[in-house]
Amino acid sequence: MAPAEVLSGKIVSAQVRERLKKQVVEMKEKFPGFRPGLAILQVGNRDDSNLYINMKLKAAAEIGISANHIKLPNTATEADVLKCIASLNGDPAVHGFIVQLPLDTDKPINTEKITNAVAPEKDVDGLSSINAGKLSRGDLGDCFIPCTPKGCMELIRQTGIQVAGKRAVVVGRSKIVGAPMHDLLLWNHATVTTCHSKTSTLAEEVGKADILVVAAGKAEMVKGEWIKPGAIVIDCGINHVPDSTKASGKRVVGDVAYSTAKEKASYITPVPGGVGPMTVAMLMQSTVESAQRFLEKFQPGKWNIQYNQLTLKMPVPSDIEISQSCIPKPIDQVAREVGLLPDEVELYGQTKAKVHLSALKRLKNQPDGKYVVVTGITPTPLGEGKSTTTVGLVQALGAHLHQNAFACVRQPSQGPTFGIKGGAAGGGYCQITPMEEFNLHLTGDIHAITAANNLVAAAVDARIFHELTQTDQALYNRLVPSVSGVRKFSDIQIRRLQKLGINKTDPVALTKEEVNLFVRLDIDPGTITWQRVLDTNDRFLRKITIGQSPTEKGFSRTAQFDITVSSEIMAVLALSDGLDDMKKRLGRMVVASSKRGEPVTTDDLGVTGALAVLMRDAVKPNLMQTLEGTPVFVHAGPFANIAHGNSSVLADKIALKLVGKEGFVVTEAGFGADIGMEKFFNIKCRYSGLRPHVVVLVATVRALKMHGGGPAVTAGVPLPKEYMEENLQLLTRGCSNLNKQIQNARMFGVPVVVAVNAFKTDTKAELALVVQLAKEAGAFDAVECTHWAEGGKGAVALAQAVQRASQAPSNFRFLYNVELPVIDKIRLIAQQIYGASDIELLPEAQEKVTLYTKQGFGNLPICMAKTHLSLSHDPEQKGAPTGFILPIRDIRASVGAGFLYPLVGTMSTMPGLPTRPCFYDIDLDPVSGEVNGLF
């Protein structure tokens, strides 16, 4: 018979690669920006492994697959390898993933444990027990097949001979080739016999084979005379035998005696150039197949997220009853659903987690989604429901319109939680859950801020005390101590020397004058602006005397406690865009002035590094979820009067990357649009560089009636009839406030959607009137909402309006240039946003303008500290007052956070407890451990 036709793996693999290249191009055309991803994990530095990996990387590049080679040192432990595998398993950009074997390591590592740790849906080598099991039972369409057997089958198909009904013999039983080859032939309907080195009748069994696959690992073990005439012979072996004619002294042969076998077979693979090239080609094919499966299951840019179904009840139960009746998803599931990797998530129990800033770095090239800010009319005691609307809008966008949607909200202070306000998790069927965890300690960020703030306060008073009681040299000896006979400046001390213009690094080299400058901050106690803080409402700490102990040697002064969320460190956390930026901001915080009138910073105190350490976990946003299972970042909670009243820049930035180009991030600004929204635009957006797409302005009929002149209300007392009965005249007058706040939002060039938060006492005519007047005032749209009672379903119309508005032209702009003089910036806000005719600076405020301008802080943005209950400085003036003079009592600086805050009127940064605080209604079930009562 004629010699066998050679099955060239080089030719067939080239055809496979060409086909795959076209498939990848089609994927990219259908899904722009998408590329199949392959990860190759190597442990150690074996030369043969390096060679094989380079072949795979080259093939991937040719086809258009994005290949990533991860190399761990040979000192890597099993735990190191498993951690890396877990990260790659969770990476949505990796569709195929192999561990290069053998593992070149000095440590004991269980190879089977490693291969089984690879996610089955990414195991393109087909080595995991799950894929092997699926292949064994014939689930060929739902598993990955090891690359060598898969390549062998492709070569067999090239012959055109039907496998079904043929007698096949596999010589070899390895997990990588022999065993899966048996299964593959069996489920392609061949009658299969597996032989191995212990088979006593090997020659006889080989002679029966129509299809012979040899993977025994022994040079030329199968003789040509054993082979059945006309058989297909696939030789998987690679062996080296001595050959003096070769320069290397050896040549490569297979497991079959090729020269005699080709005289008997009809088709045969050569060695080299047969099965070898097919192995790499099949790895690429499996990677492309995995990417295709991914695309079938996940639409790029769309989360594969499980939403929770609400069981609505009427009347609507209490907030905590609703929260505890809904079972939240495990938070690691939420993280996976939104595209976070396992090593980017730090779990705090089952329902909350911190997200590492490495996620932002990984996603830096991803486009941002649509940015929506929720604000409101000027607040009243009747409430507008901004938090409820924020949650309801995100639930509607996600669970009902199937858009990627993320809420970003502030963390509430425990002061109001146990005081008069209660919780801030939303309400009704629009809540962040579990609400008790949200409203209480969460992950401890506020406690970290308390510790950091009070460390600064302690450092200020301690430094004054030590400077008063020690000589220059004694101070120097303690600040720069000799350790083992060597003195050395710390990094923060070097920075102080540079600030003083002293360019020396040797502590011995300083002159007496330089030592004096270095050790003496010379703080003027009367200028200290840094206060201690506590996250509890305690009116008796509003003014205290410190330093009463005899050990303080008569140094005492009047001081105070503020509530923690008013600390500048909270504002720093909210405005930082990374660890490095936070550390710089912490170091720039001004705590007082020296007696020479120079600003004294935390960096001068030497405390910056310690603050950064205390805040290193707090800088990571907290991940939670809504009742309907949409994701929420809860991060930072600065005051909305002496600070800017918005959640963190970092949370917004990470969320915008995670939702993708067509997704939505909805954040909330504190108080009314004249305060929280104005600061969101002029401060937060200025520092973050982010540009909003839509403003959602929340209003209620009841609150607008109060702005129209309705009577005052008292908590716990039934509402006057004006709020319970239809009164279109009162409502029309009150819409002057809505009109003004719409104008305020449009002043920044952003389209406005008004959300009319409906109550059961509102009539259809009243709701229709608000919608009509909002549109006449320039709103892009105005929508009635019932989300409090219906969850996301009740905010679908609002969500659709927001979608449309996000496509409208936007010409975002700031209200003022920061280079303007301080007084001009204040005047612009007062006149344009509040409606004042002018401002009046009291003497103390005028002095501060001069001081801060001299100190170099005049170009900071302005953060007005004004009552939230009126557009004016008078909380009794409702509606939209005009023509008033806005008095500026004082001006203070949050230099680290990055703004000046003028004080309009008087206000407390330490609230007090009311006669009947909220804690009367809060209790713990000692059996279940559940929180009972109201938040």
Coordinates of C-alpha atoms in Angstrom, one line a residue, residues 18-459:
E18 CA -6.5 32.1 10.9
R19 CA -10.1 31.1 11.7
L20 CA -9.7 32.3 15.3
K21 CA -8.3 35.6 14.1
K22 CA -11.5 36.2 12.0
Q23 CA -13.7 35.3 15.0
V24 CA -11.9 37.7 17.2
V25 CA -12.3 40.5 14.6
E26 CA -16.0 39.8 14.5
M27 CA -16.2 40.0 18.3
K28 CA -14.5 43.3 18.3
E29 CA -16.9 44.7 15.6
K30 CA -19.9 43.5 17.5
F31 CA -18.7 44.6 20.9
P32 CA -16.3 47.5 20.5
G33 CA -13.5 47.5 23.0
F34 CA -13.9 43.8 23.8
R35 CA -11.0 41.4 23.5
P36 CA -10.7 37.7 24.6
G37 CA -8.4 37.6 27.6
L38 CA -5.9 34.8 28.4
A39 CA -3.8 34.7 31.7
I40 CA -0.8 32.4 32.1
L41 CA 0.4 31.9 35.7
Q42 CA 4.0 30.7 36.0
V43 CA 5.8 29.8 39.2
G44 CA 9.5 29.9 39.0
N45 CA 11.7 30.3 35.9
R46 CA 12.2 26.9 34.1
D47 CA 13.7 27.3 30.7
D48 CA 11.3 24.9 29.1
S49 CA 8.3 26.7 30.7
N50 CA 9.6 30.0 29.4
L51 CA 9.8 28.6 25.9
Y52 CA 6.3 27.2 26.0
I53 CA 4.9 30.4 27.4
N54 CA 6.6 32.6 24.8
M55 CA 5.0 30.3 22.1
K56 CA 1.6 30.9 23.7
L57 CA 2.0 34.6 24.0
K58 CA 3.1 34.9 20.4
A59 CA 0.1 32.9 19.2
A60 CA -2.3 35.0 21.3
A61 CA -0.8 38.3 19.9
E62 CA -1.2 37.0 16.4
I63 CA -4.9 36.1 16.9
G64 CA -5.8 39.2 18.8
I65 CA -6.1 37.7 22.2
S66 CA -5.1 39.9 25.2
A67 CA -2.5 37.7 27.0
N68 CA -1.2 38.4 30.4
H69 CA 1.8 36.5 31.8
I70 CA 1.9 36.5 35.6
K71 CA 5.2 35.3 37.0
L72 CA 5.6 34.3 40.7
P73 CA 9.1 33.6 42.2
N74 CA 10.1 30.1 43.1
T75 CA 9.8 31.1 46.7
A76 CA 6.0 31.5 46.3
T77 CA 4.0 29.4 48.7
E78 CA 0.8 27.5 48.0
A79 CA -1.2 30.3 49.6
D80 CA 0.5 32.9 47.3
V81 CA -0.4 30.9 44.2
L82 CA -4.0 30.4 45.4
K83 CA -4.4 34.1 46.1
C84 CA -3.3 34.9 42.6
I85 CA -5.6 32.3 41.1
A86 CA -8.5 33.8 43.1
S87 CA -7.8 37.2 41.7
L88 CA -7.7 35.9 38.1
N89 CA -10.9 33.9 38.7
G90 CA -12.7 37.1 39.6
D91 CA -11.3 39.2 36.8
P92 CA -14.0 39.7 34.1
A93 CA -11.3 40.6 31.5
V94 CA -9.8 37.1 31.8
H95 CA -11.7 34.5 29.9
G96 CA -9.1 31.8 29.7
F97 CA -6.6 31.0 32.4
I98 CA -3.9 28.3 32.7
V99 CA -1.3 27.4 35.3
Q100 CA 2.0 26.5 33.6
L101 CA 3.1 23.1 34.8
P102 CA 5.3 21.9 36.3
L103 CA 5.5 24.4 39.2
D104 CA 9.1 25.4 39.7
T105 CA 9.1 26.1 43.4
D106 CA 11.1 25.4 46.6
K107 CA 7.9 25.1 48.6
P108 CA 5.6 22.1 48.9
I109 CA 2.6 22.8 46.6
N110 CA -0.2 20.4 45.8
T111 CA -0.5 20.6 42.1
E112 CA -4.0 19.1 42.0
K113 CA -5.2 21.6 44.5
I114 CA -3.8 24.4 42.3
T115 CA -5.4 23.2 39.1
N116 CA -8.7 22.6 40.8
A117 CA -8.6 26.2 42.2
V118 CA -8.9 27.6 38.6
A119 CA -12.5 28.5 37.9
P120 CA -14.0 25.7 35.6
E121 CA -15.4 28.3 33.2
K122 CA -11.9 29.7 32.7
D123 CA -10.0 26.4 32.8
V124 CA -9.0 26.4 29.1
D125 CA -6.4 23.7 29.9
G126 CA -9.3 21.4 30.9
L127 CA -7.3 20.1 33.9
S128 CA -9.7 20.7 36.8
S129 CA -11.7 17.9 38.2
I130 CA -15.0 19.5 37.3
N131 CA -14.0 19.8 33.6
A132 CA -12.6 16.2 33.7
G133 CA -15.9 15.0 35.2
K134 CA -18.0 16.7 32.6
L135 CA -15.9 15.3 29.8
S136 CA -16.2 11.8 31.4
R137 CA -19.9 11.9 31.4
G138 CA -20.2 13.4 27.9
D139 CA -21.0 17.0 28.6
L140 CA -18.7 18.1 25.7
G141 CA -20.6 21.4 25.2
D142 CA -20.3 22.5 28.8
C143 CA -16.6 21.8 29.5
F144 CA -13.1 22.5 28.4
I145 CA -11.1 19.7 26.9
P146 CA -7.4 19.4 27.5
C147 CA -5.5 21.0 24.6
T148 CA -3.5 18.0 23.4
P149 CA -6.5 15.6 23.1
K150 CA -8.5 18.4 21.5
G151 CA -5.7 18.9 19.0
C152 CA -5.6 15.2 18.3
M153 CA -9.3 15.2 17.5
E154 CA -8.9 18.1 15.1
L155 CA -6.2 16.2 13.3
I156 CA -8.4 13.2 13.0
R157 CA -11.2 15.3 11.6
Q158 CA -8.8 16.5 8.9
T159 CA -8.7 13.0 7.5
G160 CA -12.4 13.2 6.7
I161 CA -12.9 9.7 8.2
Q162 CA -15.9 9.2 10.5
V163 CA -15.0 8.4 14.0
A164 CA -18.3 7.0 14.9
G165 CA -18.3 3.1 14.8
K166 CA -14.5 2.9 14.6
R167 CA -12.3 0.9 16.9
A168 CA -9.9 3.3 18.7
V169 CA -7.0 2.4 20.9
V170 CA -5.3 4.9 23.2
V171 CA -1.9 4.0 24.5
G172 CA -1.4 6.0 27.8
R173 CA -3.6 6.9 30.6
S174 CA -2.3 10.3 31.9
K175 CA -4.8 12.9 33.1
I176 CA -3.5 15.3 30.6
V177 CA -3.7 13.2 27.4
G178 CA -4.6 9.5 27.7
A179 CA -7.6 9.6 29.9
P180 CA -9.3 12.6 28.3
M181 CA -8.5 11.2 24.8
H182 CA -10.4 8.0 25.7
D183 CA -13.4 10.0 26.8
L184 CA -13.3 12.3 23.8
L185 CA -13.2 9.3 21.4
L186 CA -15.9 7.5 23.3
W187 CA -18.4 10.4 23.2
N188 CA -17.6 10.8 19.5
H189 CA -19.0 7.2 19.3
A190 CA -15.9 5.2 18.8
T191 CA -15.3 1.9 20.6
V192 CA -12.3 2.7 22.7
T193 CA -9.7 0.6 24.4
T194 CA -7.1 2.2 26.7
C195 CA -3.7 0.5 26.9
H196 CA -0.7 1.3 28.9
S197 CA 2.8 0.0 29.9
K198 CA 1.3 -2.9 31.9
T199 CA -0.9 -4.1 29.0
S200 CA 0.4 -7.6 28.3
T201 CA -1.2 -7.9 24.8
L202 CA -0.2 -4.4 23.6
A203 CA 0.8 -5.4 20.1
E204 CA -2.4 -7.3 19.7
E205 CA -4.6 -4.4 20.9
V206 CA -2.7 -1.9 18.7
G207 CA -3.3 -4.2 15.7
K208 CA -7.1 -3.9 16.1
A209 CA -7.1 -0.1 16.0
D210 CA -8.7 1.9 13.2
I211 CA -7.6 5.0 15.1
L212 CA -4.5 4.8 17.2
V213 CA -3.4 7.6 19.6
V214 CA -0.1 7.0 21.4
A215 CA 0.9 9.1 24.5
A216 CA 3.1 6.7 26.4
G217 CA 6.2 8.8 26.9
K218 CA 8.6 6.1 25.6
A219 CA 10.7 6.5 22.5
E220 CA 9.4 4.4 19.5
M221 CA 7.6 2.0 21.7
V222 CA 4.9 1.2 19.1
K223 CA 6.4 -0.7 16.2
G224 CA 5.3 -0.3 12.6
E225 CA 4.5 -4.0 12.2
W226 CA 1.9 -3.8 15.0
I227 CA -0.2 -1.3 13.2
K228 CA -3.4 -2.3 11.3
P229 CA -3.1 -1.4 7.6
G230 CA -4.9 1.8 6.8
A231 CA -5.1 3.0 10.5
I232 CA -4.9 6.7 11.5
V233 CA -1.9 7.1 13.8
I234 CA -1.6 10.1 16.1
D235 CA 1.7 10.3 17.9
C236 CA 1.7 12.6 21.0
G237 CA 5.2 11.6 22.1
I238 CA 8.3 13.8 22.4
N239 CA 11.5 11.9 23.2
H240 CA 15.2 12.5 22.7
V241 CA 17.4 9.7 21.5
P242 CA 21.2 9.8 20.8
D243 CA 22.2 10.7 17.3
S244 CA 25.9 11.3 16.5
T245 CA 24.9 12.9 13.1
K246 CA 23.3 15.9 14.9
A247 CA 25.2 18.8 16.3
S248 CA 23.4 18.4 19.6
G249 CA 24.2 14.7 19.6
K250 CA 20.5 13.8 19.8
R251 CA 17.3 13.9 17.8
V252 CA 13.5 14.1 18.6
V253 CA 11.3 11.1 18.0
G254 CA 7.8 10.1 19.0
D255 CA 6.3 7.1 20.7
V256 CA 5.7 5.4 17.4
A257 CA 8.5 4.0 15.1
Y258 CA 7.7 6.5 12.4
S259 CA 9.7 5.1 9.4
T260 CA 8.0 1.7 9.6
A261 CA 4.6 2.9 10.8
K262 CA 4.0 5.2 7.8
E263 CA 4.2 2.2 5.5
K264 CA 1.2 0.6 7.2
A265 CA -1.0 3.7 8.3
S266 CA -3.2 5.7 6.0
Y267 CA -2.6 8.9 8.0
I268 CA 0.2 9.7 10.5
T269 CA 1.5 12.7 12.5
P270 CA 5.2 13.5 12.3
V271 CA 7.3 14.3 15.4
P272 CA 8.1 17.1 15.6
G273 CA 5.5 19.1 13.6
G274 CA 2.4 17.0 14.3
V275 CA 0.5 17.2 17.6
G276 CA 2.8 19.8 19.2
P277 CA 1.7 22.9 17.2
M278 CA -1.9 21.8 17.7
T279 CA -1.7 22.1 21.4
V280 CA -1.0 25.8 21.4
A281 CA -3.7 26.3 18.7
M282 CA -6.3 24.5 20.8
L283 CA -5.4 26.6 23.8
M284 CA -6.2 29.7 21.7
Q285 CA -9.4 28.1 20.4
S286 CA -10.6 27.3 23.9
T287 CA -9.8 30.9 25.0
V288 CA -11.9 32.2 22.1
E289 CA -14.7 29.7 22.9
S290 CA -14.6 30.9 26.6
A291 CA -14.9 34.5 25.5
Q292 CA -17.9 33.6 23.2
R293 CA -19.5 31.9 26.2
F294 CA -18.9 35.0 28.3
L295 CA -20.5 37.2 25.6
E296 CA -23.5 34.9 25.4
K297 CA -24.0 35.1 29.2
F298 CA -22.8 38.7 29.9
Q299 CA -23.3 41.6 27.6
P300 CA -20.2 43.7 27.9
G301 CA -20.9 46.8 29.9
K302 CA -24.0 45.2 31.4
W303 CA -23.9 43.7 34.9
N304 CA -25.2 40.2 35.4
I305 CA -26.9 41.1 38.6
Q306 CA -29.6 39.4 40.7
Y307 CA -32.3 41.9 41.9
N308 CA -34.4 41.3 45.0
Q309 CA -38.2 41.2 44.5
L310 CA -40.0 43.3 47.0
T311 CA -43.2 42.1 48.7
L312 CA -45.1 45.4 49.1
K313 CA -47.6 45.8 52.0
M314 CA -50.2 48.4 52.7
P315 CA -50.2 50.2 54.9
V316 CA -46.4 50.5 54.6
P317 CA -44.7 49.0 57.7
S318 CA -42.0 50.8 59.7
D319 CA -38.6 51.2 58.1
I320 CA -36.9 48.7 60.3
E321 CA -39.6 46.1 59.8
I322 CA -39.2 46.5 56.1
S323 CA -35.4 46.3 56.3
Q324 CA -35.4 43.2 58.5
S325 CA -38.0 41.4 56.3
C326 CA -35.7 41.6 53.3
I327 CA -32.8 39.2 53.0
P328 CA -29.8 41.0 51.5
K329 CA -27.5 39.2 49.1
P330 CA -24.0 38.3 50.4
I331 CA -21.9 41.4 49.9
D332 CA -19.2 39.4 48.1
Q333 CA -21.9 38.5 45.5
V334 CA -22.8 42.1 45.0
A335 CA -19.1 42.9 44.5
R336 CA -18.7 40.2 41.9
E337 CA -21.9 41.4 40.1
V338 CA -20.6 44.9 39.7
G339 CA -17.2 43.7 38.4
L340 CA -15.0 44.0 41.5
L341 CA -12.2 41.4 41.9
P342 CA -11.8 39.3 45.1
D343 CA -8.6 41.0 46.1
E344 CA -10.2 44.4 45.7
V345 CA -12.9 43.6 48.4
E346 CA -12.3 43.5 52.1
L347 CA -15.4 41.8 53.8
Y348 CA -16.8 43.2 57.0
G349 CA -19.3 40.4 57.7
Q350 CA -21.9 39.3 55.2
T351 CA -23.5 42.6 54.4
K352 CA -20.8 45.2 54.1
A353 CA -17.3 45.5 52.7
K354 CA -14.6 47.9 51.9
V355 CA -13.3 48.4 48.4
H356 CA -9.6 48.9 47.8
L357 CA -8.4 51.8 45.8
S358 CA -6.6 49.4 43.5
A359 CA -9.9 49.0 41.7
L360 CA -9.8 52.6 40.5
K361 CA -6.3 52.1 39.2
R362 CA -7.3 48.9 37.4
L363 CA -10.3 50.6 35.8
K364 CA -8.6 53.9 35.0
N365 CA -9.0 53.5 31.2
Q366 CA -12.7 52.6 31.5
P367 CA -15.2 55.3 30.4
D368 CA -17.2 57.0 33.1
G369 CA -21.0 56.6 33.4
K370 CA -23.6 59.3 33.7
Y371 CA -23.3 61.4 36.9
V372 CA -26.5 62.4 38.7
V373 CA -26.8 64.5 41.8
V374 CA -30.0 64.5 43.9
T375 CA -30.8 67.7 45.8
G376 CA -34.0 69.4 47.1
I377 CA -35.9 72.5 47.7
T378 CA -35.1 74.4 50.9
P379 CA -35.7 71.9 53.7
T380 CA -38.6 72.1 56.1
P381 CA -39.5 70.0 59.2
L382 CA -42.0 68.2 56.9
G383 CA -39.2 66.5 54.9
E384 CA -38.6 66.2 51.2
G385 CA -37.2 62.6 51.0
K386 CA -33.8 63.2 49.2
S387 CA -32.3 59.9 50.5
T388 CA -35.5 58.0 49.8
T389 CA -35.5 59.4 46.2
T390 CA -31.8 58.6 45.7
V391 CA -32.4 55.0 46.6
G392 CA -35.7 54.8 44.7
L393 CA -34.1 56.2 41.6
V394 CA -31.2 53.7 41.7
Q395 CA -33.6 50.8 42.3
A396 CA -35.7 52.0 39.3
L397 CA -32.7 52.4 37.0
G398 CA -31.3 49.0 38.0
A399 CA -34.0 46.5 39.0
H400 CA -36.7 47.9 36.7
L401 CA -34.9 49.4 33.7
H402 CA -31.9 47.1 33.8
Q403 CA -29.3 49.8 33.7
N404 CA -26.0 49.6 35.6
A405 CA -26.8 51.9 38.5
F406 CA -24.8 52.8 41.7
A407 CA -25.9 55.0 44.6
C408 CA -23.2 57.0 46.5
V409 CA -24.3 58.4 49.8
R410 CA -22.9 59.9 53.0
Q411 CA -22.4 57.9 56.1
P412 CA -24.7 59.2 58.9
S413 CA -23.4 60.4 62.2
Q414 CA -24.6 58.6 65.3
G415 CA -25.4 61.9 66.9
P416 CA -28.6 62.5 64.9
T417 CA -29.3 58.8 64.8
F418 CA -29.7 58.7 68.6
G419 CA -30.8 62.3 68.8
I420 CA -33.8 63.9 66.9
K421 CA -33.4 63.0 63.3
G422 CA -33.1 59.2 63.4
G423 CA -31.4 57.2 60.6
A424 CA -30.5 58.2 57.1
A425 CA -30.9 55.0 55.1
G426 CA -33.9 56.2 53.2
G427 CA -37.4 55.1 54.0
G428 CA -40.3 52.8 53.2
Y429 CA -39.3 50.5 50.3
C430 CA -36.4 52.6 49.3
Q431 CA -33.7 51.8 51.9
I432 CA -30.0 50.9 52.2
T433 CA -29.9 47.6 54.0
P434 CA -29.3 46.5 56.7
M435 CA -30.4 49.9 58.0
E436 CA -29.2 49.2 61.5
E437 CA -25.6 48.5 60.3
F438 CA -25.8 51.5 58.0
N439 CA -26.9 53.8 60.8
L440 CA -24.5 52.6 63.4
H441 CA -20.8 51.9 63.3
L442 CA -20.7 50.6 59.7
T443 CA -16.9 49.8 59.3
G444 CA -15.6 52.3 61.8
D445 CA -14.7 55.2 59.5
I446 CA -16.2 57.8 61.9
H447 CA -14.3 56.3 64.8
A448 CA -11.1 56.5 62.8
I449 CA -11.8 60.2 62.2
T450 CA -12.5 60.8 65.9
A451 CA -9.2 59.2 66.8
A452 CA -7.3 61.1 64.2
N453 CA -8.9 64.5 65.0
N454 CA -8.3 64.1 68.7
L455 CA -4.7 63.1 68.1
V456 CA -4.2 66.5 66.5
A457 CA -6.0 68.3 69.3
A458 CA -3.7 66.5 71.9
A459 CA -0.7 67.3 69.8

